[in-house]
Amino acid sequence: MKLRNCLLIFTLLLTVPLSVFSQIGWDYVKEIEKNIKAPIFADRNYNVLHFGAQKGGVKDSRAAINAAITKCSEEGGGKVIIPTGKYYIKGPLILKSNVNLHLSDGTELIFSHDEKDYLPAVLTRWEGTEVFNYSPLIYAYQVENIAITGKGILNGQGSKNIATWKPKQKDDQALIRKMGREGTPVHERLFGEGHWLRPAFIEPLNCRNILIEDVKIIDATFWIIHPIACNNVTVRNVTIDSLNHNSDGFDPESTTNALIENCNFRTGDDGVAIKSGRDNDAWRIGQPTKNVIIRNCTFESISNGVCIGSEISGGVRNVFIENITVPKARNGIYFKSNLDRGGYIENIWVRNITIDSVRSAIKFEPDYKSESKENYPTRCSNFIIENVNCNYASQKGIDIKGFKEMPVTNVSLRNVNIANSKEGYEINNARNVSLRNVTVNERKVEYAQTNKTISLNGLWDVALTDKQPQTYRSKVPVPGILTMSKPLVAEGLHGNDQKDDVGYDYVWYRLNFDMNEEAYAFALLKVRAKYNALVFLNGQEIGYDHHCTYSHAEFDVSKAINYNGQNELIVRVGSWNTSSSPSKENSSEWWRNSRAPGLWDDVCIELSNAITIKYIKALPDIKNKLTHCDVEIANTGDSDSELTITASIFDGGQIISTSSNNYNIEKNSSVTKALKVPSFMLKYWSAGKEGTPKLYRMNVTITDKHGNIVSDKSTMFGYRNIEVQGKDVLINGEKVIFRAENIAFVRAVNRWQDVMFEETWIRNFLRSAVQDYNFNYLRIHLGHAYNKWYEIADQEGIMLQDEWRYMHDDEPVGKDLVEAEIEFKRWIKQNVNHPSIVTWDQENEGYVRLEKLKSELREYDPTRLWGEDDFYAKHIYDYSEQVVPEPYFEQAEDRPSTILESCRLWTNEFGLLEPREDYKTSRTASGWGVYYFNQETIGQLLADLHADIGTYHRKNRLQAWAPFALLSGWVNGQNFLLGNIADSLTIQPNLELSLIRLNEPIGVSVDMLQAKEWYTNKKIYKPGTSHTKEVVAWNDFGKDIYVTINLKIKSIDGKEISSQQAILTIPKYESASIPMSFKTPKQNGCYILEPEIVLEDGTIIIGAQRRIMVAQKINKKIDGYMAFGGQRTPIPGGESCIRNFIGIDPPAKVAETIIKTAEGSLLDRLSVKDNIYTMQSTSYRGINEFKITTTKIDQEGKILSQEEANAMNYVDLSEATRKIIAELIGAVPVDESRIMVRKHTGYTNYDVRLNESAIRCKVSINDDGTIRELVVH
């Protein structure tokens, strides 16, 4: 007696207790019964004697009976009656719609035993493969509402000829199976005369509403009742007595909704054998058998009582077996398949089985008569078998076998008693087996447990208090955030607001949950909380995790958990108050005090043995055609263990490759072992509309020296490579351009918090980003991403730049440094297997200066790029003369170049200026001299900027360009303009025209700076004049293309005015330009330049629209056509920049002085106190060099004083100076914080203002590096 390789996690279909799940299954029988109804027939009778049938069993009555069937069907149906007597049937009976073939009591139909009588051949399946073969004795094809009823006898006379063919069928059997495997067209699979494939007895094919009731069937030819691809089948009160070879009683194949009840079978093969086709042929058809009920029957068999298999390549699910008696059989309940089959057997319920004498009462056979051994094991999962009593088993009473790489999973045996068994029992290569009250030879069947995961997602109690509450009045979903609580735990909460005034320090989450489990050696709670989680279980304080946190913290709850009964889990999470003050002790983070706390991801408890797999890292090595599988193993036991570790790659249910090795793992240790799994047969993972996001499963099992599986874990991964070569990025050896976009979760979470955690919405969003908007790359930044985002991105095929949201504490020291390193490592470790993540990014708008850690992590994960290191990244919100002088854009010469943020206007969702920090201005808008907008003007400027920067990106083949166009939230320039809910994805029309078209893998645009032409230069094109523009086209694919370029002039309403044509060759992965001339229309107005590409196959790809103004001179009407054009006075419904700063309109002379003083600069600050107006403006000499001017103006508009200071961004200060400032103020400024620098003899003064903070300080540093003076206010 042995129990080997048993994995015992019981997570059947749903995460519910076993007893509940069992009842869910049996309740589902009622749902199946609703779809199984006996056919109803018209009240008309057709006596076969009236059609020429003759009693006596000598003369052929086949033609007469078939004529009666045809007549009955043609007249709307009824009952075809065969009166008492014997009738000889020389060939097949063909059932037709709405006919009940009724055999009176005492009737016997005696079928011919001459095989020629069953020609011509008909479409059928033979042992699961489609074929044209001898007709079944009773056949129906594509009909409905048919029945065979009555107490008569159907005599197949199989023993006189056809049933004896089995020894002759070998060659034909091999041939038809070969045809099925090779996909030979079905019409070429012609058997019949001269062949030896036995026909079935009763076979409806592609029929529905079938009843077989009360008849007795004897001496069958082959399989007896064999519905194929049918729906709604009832077999009731049928008796079968046929001991011929392969005379299965009931074989539903690829059939849905079948009921067999109150039957008594004595057969030469399986009483019931559920099937769904063989091998490749069934995979092609793809039709499972499902929703089958078998009850109140007796099956005596030379083979098996009730069997599922072995032809189950199409899959079998939802089978319910109860109240069955098996007096004698080879096996009582039998599940069989082999390595050729594939497919699945799942969701099987069995109860109340009485067995007398068998070899095995319950048997799982994974390799039954495999032929080609092609390594397509069947997935077997979710079995509940209860109340089984067996008197005698000559072999193993219980015999459960799987494959090491594909174990049988989720098997529950309850109340099973094998009174006498010679070989006891064996459970081998099975996972998640639960045994309750199971005995063999009066001894309890023992088992060893291993991994089990219990999900704790759902509705939790929540409260916002200083101390642990006694009562909770609100509920909140987990995963989710505090602002999703109902009722809301505090008034005025918003997911993306700063909240320093909540009034309480902590948020308390509580969940009560029941368990009914055997005790495990180790229990690990996984929680991802923001922020500072403190965990209590059943009144015990478990531990504290003071990370932000962007990864799951792990808590050992082994000593606190109650395995049998109720558990109370409390997680205390820091509220806004606990994280609002930047300090080293609090591990400060820019977004830390401005985003709602919560449990941001799945919460679970992992139960395991002393030896368990903690993590799997699956990293592709395409160069060497391997996948490196690193397995972290913990041995918390008190003895060393000799273990075998096996890593297997699965493609669906097929094992692709395997690697195994033996190790000795010391007691009380945690080690990582490396396996190299051959991967030459794997297909690449790739992204975008043109990509193939192929995923594989890496499954790792650990077995002890006795062969018992003690731990098992899986992870999904993709076989892909990414690398930099010069200025290019290669994916799987092919050049790729990132068609990129930003997602700022923290900015979107206020309005759209619910959908951030909704799997269906996430999938629709990412699918739309790929399929509708042509993106292949998303930069996830500024906020937490629920792990489902990564999983679904893997599946949908979109690359991710995953940004560590630890902004902006980018020079951590002391405790901060330790915590940052822990968090950083944990973040990457938990996400390393997602193929969608192609770039790790250390911090937004800067970089975390952890060079040693970064080098360590590059070794840990060499399969990804690192932002700021592997490519040059710039943020370009505009390219105006005031902000960035020509040539506007920058590129690196030694690595790929990217524009990772662009084209965002700092405006709110209502089209008004959004405060930029405390300045209440708009950087982009001010850069163009435009201080206020309505929605249309915002959208137009945004579209112009998109087209300008996007065209530059496409022409110069920059690696990436990532505007803000989809899910960025309240500071995205209202890119959703027409959509106020996240799932609308309806963006402003002219933006859509530019964005989607610039994202085309093959696309075209006019090379012009639209925004500069109009907003700065006020360029006009005189009517009827000729002009030339460069038209640029690009090709992201690895093959040269030859295209026609059309450049069209259209009116604003889309009417085509003229068109020019040119021929162009676009090299692979490159862009190409061609000058194209056009003549302006003769009428004044705004016109559209719209290029298009025509591919060789006729496909037309339309390019981004650009605007030109045709006029003799500029006037107000013309100015209005081009939208706003730098107006400096309020427009109707708009709001002036000055009023937006100070809330009032100052005297006209003051306003005039402010505007004049700020001319050519950005107006940063404006305040008024005691009738003195103080303004600060910035003029740029370059991106990182600028001058700040502070001006005081009196009530009459006179300038009282003016002070100028050179300034620079914090990030551009020397490292020593940055360190002094950070140490003194206890926080690290944002990279772009402006530092005014005044050089004096022997010392330098630094005037520091922290972005997103009220902190101001003045630091004076001597030339020798010592502190001269420090003032903080």
GROMACS .gro file of N, CA and C in nm, residues 143-260:
model
  354
  143VAL      N    1  -3.169   1.585  -3.747
  143VAL     CA    2  -3.314   1.591  -3.730
  143VAL      C    3  -3.342   1.625  -3.584
  144GLU      N    4  -3.472   1.646  -3.553
  144GLU     CA    5  -3.508   1.681  -3.417
  144GLU      C    6  -3.639   1.612  -3.379
  145ASN      N    7  -3.659   1.599  -3.248
  145ASN     CA    8  -3.780   1.539  -3.194
  145ASN      C    9  -3.798   1.396  -3.247
  146ILE      N   10  -3.712   1.307  -3.201
  146ILE     CA   11  -3.720   1.167  -3.242
  146ILE      C   12  -3.720   1.079  -3.118
  147ALA      N   13  -3.777   0.959  -3.133
  147ALA     CA   14  -3.784   0.868  -3.019
  147ALA      C   15  -3.789   0.724  -3.067
  148ILE      N   16  -3.738   0.636  -2.980
  148ILE     CA   17  -3.758   0.491  -2.994
  148ILE      C   18  -3.815   0.446  -2.860
  149THR      N   19  -3.939   0.399  -2.864
  149THR     CA   20  -4.008   0.366  -2.739
  149THR      C   21  -4.076   0.230  -2.750
  150GLY      N   22  -4.133   0.188  -2.638
  150GLY     CA   23  -4.208   0.062  -2.634
  150GLY      C   24  -4.126  -0.049  -2.572
  151LYS      N   25  -4.194  -0.159  -2.545
  151LYS     CA   26  -4.132  -0.270  -2.474
  151LYS      C   27  -4.083  -0.379  -2.567
  152GLY      N   28  -4.065  -0.345  -2.693
  152GLY     CA   29  -4.013  -0.441  -2.788
  152GLY      C   30  -3.863  -0.460  -2.777
  153ILE      N   31  -3.811  -0.548  -2.866
  153ILE     CA   32  -3.668  -0.586  -2.863
  153ILE      C   33  -3.603  -0.542  -2.993
  154LEU      N   34  -3.481  -0.491  -2.981
  154LEU     CA   35  -3.397  -0.460  -3.096
  154LEU      C   36  -3.282  -0.561  -3.095
  155ASN      N   37  -3.280  -0.646  -3.198
  155ASN     CA   38  -3.183  -0.755  -3.205
  155ASN      C   39  -3.085  -0.726  -3.318
  156GLY      N   40  -2.958  -0.698  -3.284
  156GLY     CA   41  -2.860  -0.661  -3.385
  156GLY      C   42  -2.794  -0.779  -3.453
  157GLN      N   43  -2.809  -0.899  -3.400
  157GLN     CA   44  -2.746  -1.019  -3.455
  157GLN      C   45  -2.596  -0.998  -3.481
  158GLY      N   46  -2.535  -0.917  -3.394
  158GLY     CA   47  -2.393  -0.886  -3.414
  158GLY      C   48  -2.305  -1.007  -3.406
  159SER      N   49  -2.338  -1.103  -3.319
  159SER     CA   50  -2.251  -1.219  -3.299
  159SER      C   51  -2.243  -1.307  -3.421
  160LYS      N   52  -2.336  -1.290  -3.519
  160LYS     CA   53  -2.335  -1.374  -3.639
  160LYS      C   54  -2.237  -1.324  -3.744
  161ASN      N   55  -2.186  -1.199  -3.728
  161ASN     CA   56  -2.092  -1.148  -3.828
  161ASN      C   57  -2.018  -1.024  -3.778
  162ILE      N   58  -2.085  -0.911  -3.781
  162ILE     CA   59  -2.018  -0.781  -3.766
  162ILE      C   60  -1.946  -0.769  -3.632
  163ALA      N   61  -2.006  -0.815  -3.524
  163ALA     CA   62  -1.943  -0.803  -3.393
  163ALA      C   63  -1.815  -0.883  -3.381
  164THR      N   64  -1.792  -0.974  -3.474
  164THR     CA   65  -1.673  -1.060  -3.468
  164THR      C   66  -1.555  -1.002  -3.545
  165TRP      N   67  -1.568  -0.881  -3.600
  165TRP     CA   68  -1.464  -0.824  -3.688
  165TRP      C   69  -1.341  -0.772  -3.614
  166LYS      N   70  -1.346  -0.763  -3.487
  166LYS     CA   71  -1.238  -0.694  -3.416
  166LYS      C   72  -1.099  -0.745  -3.456
  167PRO      N   73  -1.076  -0.874  -3.470
  167PRO     CA   74  -0.942  -0.919  -3.511
  167PRO      C   75  -0.903  -0.870  -3.651
  168LYS      N   76  -1.001  -0.835  -3.735
  168LYS     CA   77  -0.971  -0.794  -3.872
  168LYS      C   78  -0.953  -0.642  -3.888
  169GLN      N   79  -0.982  -0.566  -3.784
  169GLN     CA   80  -0.993  -0.420  -3.800
  169GLN      C   81  -0.860  -0.347  -3.787
  170LYS      N   82  -0.752  -0.416  -3.757
  170LYS     CA   83  -0.628  -0.349  -3.718
  170LYS      C   84  -0.580  -0.249  -3.823
  171ASP      N   85  -0.574  -0.289  -3.949
  171ASP     CA   86  -0.522  -0.198  -4.053
  171ASP      C   87  -0.614  -0.079  -4.075
  172ASP      N   88  -0.745  -0.106  -4.080
  172ASP     CA   89  -0.840   0.004  -4.098
  172ASP      C   90  -0.838   0.098  -3.978
  173GLN      N   91  -0.823   0.042  -3.861
  173GLN     CA   92  -0.818   0.123  -3.739
  173GLN      C   93  -0.696   0.214  -3.742
  174ALA      N   94  -0.581   0.161  -3.781
  174ALA     CA   95  -0.460   0.243  -3.789
  174ALA      C   96  -0.474   0.351  -3.896
  175LEU      N   97  -0.539   0.317  -4.007
  175LEU     CA   98  -0.553   0.413  -4.116
  175LEU      C   99  -0.644   0.529  -4.078
  176ILE      N  100  -0.758   0.498  -4.017
  176ILE     CA  101  -0.850   0.607  -3.985
  176ILE      C  102  -0.790   0.696  -3.876
  177ARG      N  103  -0.715   0.639  -3.784
  177ARG     CA  104  -0.652   0.723  -3.682
  177ARG      C  105  -0.543   0.811  -3.743
  178LYS      N  106  -0.470   0.757  -3.840
  178LYS     CA  107  -0.369   0.836  -3.909
  178LYS      C  108  -0.434   0.952  -3.985
  179MET      N  109  -0.545   0.924  -4.050
  179MET     CA  110  -0.617   1.030  -4.121
  179MET      C  111  -0.663   1.140  -4.026
  180GLY      N  112  -0.711   1.099  -3.909
  180GLY     CA  113  -0.754   1.199  -3.811
  180GLY      C  114  -0.640   1.285  -3.763
  181ARG      N  115  -0.525   1.221  -3.734
  181ARG     CA  116  -0.410   1.297  -3.686
  181ARG      C  117  -0.357   1.393  -3.791
  182GLU      N  118  -0.360   1.351  -3.916
  182GLU     CA  119  -0.301   1.431  -4.024
  182GLU      C  120  -0.400   1.530  -4.084
  183GLY      N  121  -0.524   1.526  -4.040
  183GLY     CA  122  -0.622   1.620  -4.090
  183GLY      C  123  -0.669   1.591  -4.231
  184THR      N  124  -0.671   1.466  -4.271
  184THR     CA  125  -0.724   1.429  -4.403
  184THR      C  126  -0.868   1.478  -4.415
  185PRO      N  127  -0.904   1.544  -4.526
  185PRO     CA  128  -1.043   1.589  -4.541
  185PRO      C  129  -1.141   1.475  -4.516
  186VAL      N  130  -1.249   1.503  -4.447
  186VAL     CA  131  -1.342   1.397  -4.407
  186VAL      C  132  -1.400   1.325  -4.528
  187HIS      N  133  -1.426   1.399  -4.635
  187HIS     CA  134  -1.488   1.332  -4.751
  187HIS      C  135  -1.393   1.231  -4.817
  188GLU      N  136  -1.264   1.238  -4.783
  188GLU     CA  137  -1.170   1.140  -4.836
  188GLU      C  138  -1.155   1.019  -4.745
  189ARG      N  139  -1.217   1.022  -4.631
  189ARG     CA  140  -1.208   0.910  -4.537
  189ARG      C  141  -1.323   0.812  -4.565
  190LEU      N  142  -1.319   0.748  -4.677
  190LEU     CA  143  -1.427   0.659  -4.719
  190LEU      C  144  -1.393   0.515  -4.689
  191PHE      N  145  -1.469   0.457  -4.596
  191PHE     CA  146  -1.455   0.317  -4.561
  191PHE      C  147  -1.585   0.248  -4.601
  192GLY      N  148  -1.613   0.133  -4.548
  192GLY     CA  149  -1.734   0.062  -4.589
  192GLY      C  150  -1.696  -0.072  -4.649
  193GLU      N  151  -1.746  -0.100  -4.767
  193GLU     CA  152  -1.723  -0.231  -4.829
  193GLU      C  153  -1.574  -0.259  -4.843
  194GLY      N  154  -1.536  -0.379  -4.798
  194GLY     CA  155  -1.396  -0.418  -4.802
  194GLY      C  156  -1.318  -0.375  -4.680
  195HIS      N  157  -1.386  -0.307  -4.587
  195HIS     CA  158  -1.319  -0.262  -4.464
  195HIS      C  159  -1.390  -0.324  -4.344
  196TRP      N  160  -1.327  -0.304  -4.228
  196TRP     CA  161  -1.373  -0.380  -4.111
  196TRP      C  162  -1.399  -0.292  -3.990
  197LEU      N  163  -1.450  -0.176  -4.013
  197LEU     CA  164  -1.487  -0.088  -3.903
  197LEU      C  165  -1.633  -0.112  -3.869
  198ARG      N  166  -1.659  -0.166  -3.753
  198ARG     CA  167  -1.794  -0.206  -3.714
  198ARG      C  168  -1.885  -0.085  -3.695
  199PRO      N  169  -2.007  -0.090  -3.744
  199PRO     CA  170  -2.101   0.021  -3.722
  199PRO      C  171  -2.169   0.009  -3.585
  200ALA      N  172  -2.211   0.125  -3.535
  200ALA     CA  173  -2.284   0.129  -3.408
  200ALA      C  174  -2.427   0.081  -3.428
  201PHE      N  175  -2.500   0.066  -3.318
  201PHE     CA  176  -2.637   0.019  -3.325
  201PHE      C  177  -2.733   0.138  -3.345
  202ILE      N  178  -2.746   0.224  -3.247
  202ILE     CA  179  -2.835   0.341  -3.256
  202ILE      C  180  -2.746   0.467  -3.254
  203GLU      N  181  -2.756   0.547  -3.359
  203GLU     CA  182  -2.665   0.661  -3.367
  203GLU      C  183  -2.733   0.784  -3.428
  204PRO      N  184  -2.782   0.876  -3.346
  204PRO     CA  185  -2.825   1.006  -3.398
  204PRO      C  186  -2.703   1.098  -3.407
  205LEU      N  187  -2.689   1.169  -3.517
  205LEU     CA  188  -2.575   1.257  -3.541
  205LEU      C  189  -2.625   1.399  -3.565
  206ASN      N  190  -2.576   1.494  -3.485
  206ASN     CA  191  -2.617   1.634  -3.497
  206ASN      C  192  -2.770   1.648  -3.486
  207CYS      N  193  -2.826   1.584  -3.388
  207CYS     CA  194  -2.971   1.587  -3.367
  207CYS      C  195  -3.002   1.649  -3.231
  208ARG      N  196  -3.129   1.680  -3.210
  208ARG     CA  197  -3.170   1.731  -3.080
  208ARG      C  198  -3.307   1.678  -3.043
  209ASN      N  199  -3.331   1.674  -2.913
  209ASN     CA  200  -3.458   1.628  -2.857
  209ASN      C  201  -3.480   1.480  -2.891
  210ILE      N  202  -3.411   1.396  -2.817
  210ILE     CA  203  -3.408   1.251  -2.845
  210ILE      C  204  -3.454   1.176  -2.721
  211LEU      N  205  -3.538   1.075  -2.743
  211LEU     CA  206  -3.585   0.989  -2.633
  211LEU      C  207  -3.571   0.843  -2.674
  212ILE      N  208  -3.507   0.764  -2.588
  212ILE     CA  209  -3.504   0.618  -2.605
  212ILE      C  210  -3.554   0.560  -2.473
  213GLU      N  211  -3.667   0.489  -2.480
  213GLU     CA  212  -3.734   0.451  -2.355
  213GLU      C  213  -3.799   0.313  -2.366
  214ASP      N  214  -3.776   0.233  -2.262
  214ASP     CA  215  -3.845   0.105  -2.238
  214ASP      C  216  -3.797  -0.011  -2.325
  215VAL      N  217  -3.725   0.014  -2.432
  215VAL     CA  218  -3.687  -0.096  -2.522
  215VAL      C  219  -3.579  -0.183  -2.460
  216LYS      N  220  -3.565  -0.303  -2.518
  216LYS     CA  221  -3.457  -0.393  -2.481
  216LYS      C  222  -3.370  -0.414  -2.604
  217ILE      N  223  -3.238  -0.411  -2.584
  217ILE     CA  224  -3.144  -0.423  -2.696
  217ILE      C  225  -3.054  -0.542  -2.668
  218ILE      N  226  -3.039  -0.629  -2.771
  218ILE     CA  227  -2.958  -0.750  -2.753
  218ILE      C  228  -2.865  -0.768  -2.873
  219ASP      N  229  -2.758  -0.844  -2.847
  219ASP     CA  230  -2.666  -0.890  -2.953
  219ASP      C  231  -2.623  -0.775  -3.046
  220ALA      N  232  -2.559  -0.675  -2.988
  220ALA     CA  233  -2.523  -0.554  -3.063
  220ALA      C  234  -2.401  -0.579  -3.151
  221THR      N  235  -2.385  -0.492  -3.248
  221THR     CA  236  -2.272  -0.498  -3.341
  221THR      C  237  -2.147  -0.432  -3.284
  222PHE      N  238  -2.166  -0.323  -3.211
  222PHE     CA  239  -2.054  -0.241  -3.163
  222PHE      C  240  -2.113  -0.151  -3.053
  223TRP      N  241  -2.068  -0.026  -3.044
  223TRP     CA  242  -2.128   0.066  -2.946
  223TRP      C  243  -2.279   0.071  -2.968
  224ILE      N  244  -2.356   0.075  -2.859
  224ILE     CA  245  -2.499   0.048  -2.872
  224ILE      C  246  -2.581   0.177  -2.888
  225ILE      N  247  -2.584   0.262  -2.789
  225ILE     CA  248  -2.654   0.390  -2.802
  225ILE      C  249  -2.547   0.499  -2.807
  226HIS      N  250  -2.533   0.561  -2.922
  226HIS     CA  251  -2.417   0.647  -2.948
  226HIS      C  252  -2.461   0.781  -3.008
  227PRO      N  253  -2.516   0.873  -2.928
  227PRO     CA  254  -2.549   1.005  -2.981
  227PRO      C  255  -2.422   1.088  -3.002
  228ILE      N  256  -2.409   1.149  -3.119
  228ILE     CA  257  -2.291   1.229  -3.153
  228ILE      C  258  -2.336   1.373  -3.177
  229ALA      N  259  -2.272   1.465  -3.107
  229ALA     CA  260  -2.299   1.609  -3.127
  229ALA      C  261  -2.448   1.639  -3.116
  230CYS      N  262  -2.513   1.580  -3.018
  230CYS     CA  263  -2.657   1.599  -2.998
  230CYS      C  264  -2.684   1.685  -2.875
  231ASN      N  265  -2.808   1.730  -2.866
  231ASN     CA  266  -2.850   1.810  -2.751
  231ASN      C  267  -2.987   1.761  -2.706
  232ASN      N  268  -3.000   1.743  -2.573
  232ASN     CA  269  -3.125   1.699  -2.511
  232ASN      C  270  -3.153   1.553  -2.546
  233VAL      N  271  -3.085   1.465  -2.475
  233VAL     CA  272  -3.096   1.321  -2.497
  233VAL      C  273  -3.145   1.255  -2.366
  234THR      N  274  -3.249   1.172  -2.376
  234THR     CA  275  -3.297   1.097  -2.260
  234THR      C  276  -3.297   0.948  -2.293
  235VAL      N  277  -3.234   0.868  -2.207
  235VAL     CA  278  -3.238   0.722  -2.218
  235VAL      C  279  -3.295   0.672  -2.085
  236ARG      N  280  -3.414   0.608  -2.091
  236ARG     CA  281  -3.485   0.576  -1.967
  236ARG      C  282  -3.544   0.435  -1.974
  237ASN      N  283  -3.527   0.361  -1.867
  237ASN     CA  284  -3.588   0.228  -1.855
  237ASN      C  285  -3.548   0.136  -1.970
  238VAL      N  286  -3.425   0.147  -2.012
  238VAL     CA  287  -3.375   0.065  -2.123
  238VAL      C  288  -3.296  -0.052  -2.065
  239THR      N  289  -3.317  -0.169  -2.126
  239THR     CA  290  -3.243  -0.289  -2.088
  239THR      C  291  -3.150  -0.327  -2.202
  240ILE      N  292  -3.026  -0.358  -2.168
  240ILE     CA  293  -2.930  -0.403  -2.269
  240ILE      C  294  -2.869  -0.534  -2.222
  241ASP      N  295  -2.862  -0.629  -2.313
  241ASP     CA  296  -2.796  -0.757  -2.285
  241ASP      C  297  -2.715  -0.793  -2.408
  242SER      N  298  -2.588  -0.761  -2.404
  242SER     CA  299  -2.501  -0.786  -2.519
  242SER      C  300  -2.358  -0.794  -2.470
  243LEU      N  301  -2.298  -0.911  -2.481
  243LEU     CA  302  -2.162  -0.932  -2.432
  243LEU      C  303  -2.059  -0.935  -2.544
  244ASN      N  304  -2.094  -0.885  -2.662
  244ASN     CA  305  -2.000  -0.882  -2.773
  244ASN      C  306  -1.888  -0.782  -2.746
  245HIS      N  307  -1.780  -0.794  -2.825
  245HIS     CA  308  -1.667  -0.702  -2.810
  245HIS      C  309  -1.712  -0.557  -2.828
  246ASN      N  310  -1.666  -0.470  -2.738
  246ASN     CA  311  -1.688  -0.324  -2.749
  246ASN      C  312  -1.835  -0.286  -2.754
  247SER      N  313  -1.920  -0.366  -2.695
  247SER     CA  314  -2.062  -0.331  -2.694
  247SER      C  315  -2.092  -0.244  -2.572
  248ASP      N  316  -2.036  -0.118  -2.574
  248ASP     CA  317  -2.069  -0.020  -2.470
  248ASP      C  318  -2.220   0.003  -2.470
  249GLY      N  319  -2.276   0.029  -2.351
  249GLY     CA  320  -2.419   0.052  -2.344
  249GLY      C  321  -2.460   0.191  -2.395
  250PHE      N  322  -2.405   0.294  -2.333
  250PHE     CA  323  -2.445   0.431  -2.369
  250PHE      C  324  -2.317   0.514  -2.382
  251ASP      N  325  -2.295   0.570  -2.502
  251ASP     CA  326  -2.173   0.645  -2.532
  251ASP      C  327  -2.207   0.785  -2.584
  252PRO      N  328  -2.248   0.878  -2.501
  252PRO     CA  329  -2.270   1.014  -2.551
  252PRO      C  330  -2.138   1.078  -2.590
  253GLU      N  331  -2.130   1.130  -2.711
  253GLU     CA  332  -2.005   1.186  -2.763
  253GLU      C  333  -2.030   1.329  -2.812
  254SER      N  334  -1.952   1.423  -2.759
  254SER     CA  335  -1.968   1.566  -2.795
  254SER      C  336  -2.115   1.608  -2.782
  255THR      N  337  -2.177   1.563  -2.678
  255THR     CA  338  -2.321   1.582  -2.659
  255THR      C  339  -2.348   1.666  -2.534
  256THR      N  340  -2.450   1.747  -2.540
  256THR     CA  341  -2.486   1.837  -2.431
  256THR      C  342  -2.625   1.802  -2.379
  257ASN      N  343  -2.638   1.800  -2.247
  257ASN     CA  344  -2.766   1.775  -2.181
  257ASN      C  345  -2.818   1.634  -2.210
  258ALA      N  346  -2.764   1.539  -2.137
  258ALA     CA  347  -2.803   1.399  -2.155
  258ALA      C  348  -2.840   1.339  -2.020
  259LEU      N  349  -2.946   1.260  -2.020
  259LEU     CA  350  -2.994   1.193  -1.899
  259LEU      C  351  -3.012   1.045  -1.928
  260ILE      N  352  -2.950   0.960  -1.843
  260ILE     CA  353  -2.977   0.817  -1.848
  260ILE      C  354  -3.018   0.774  -1.708
   0.00000   0.00000   0.00000
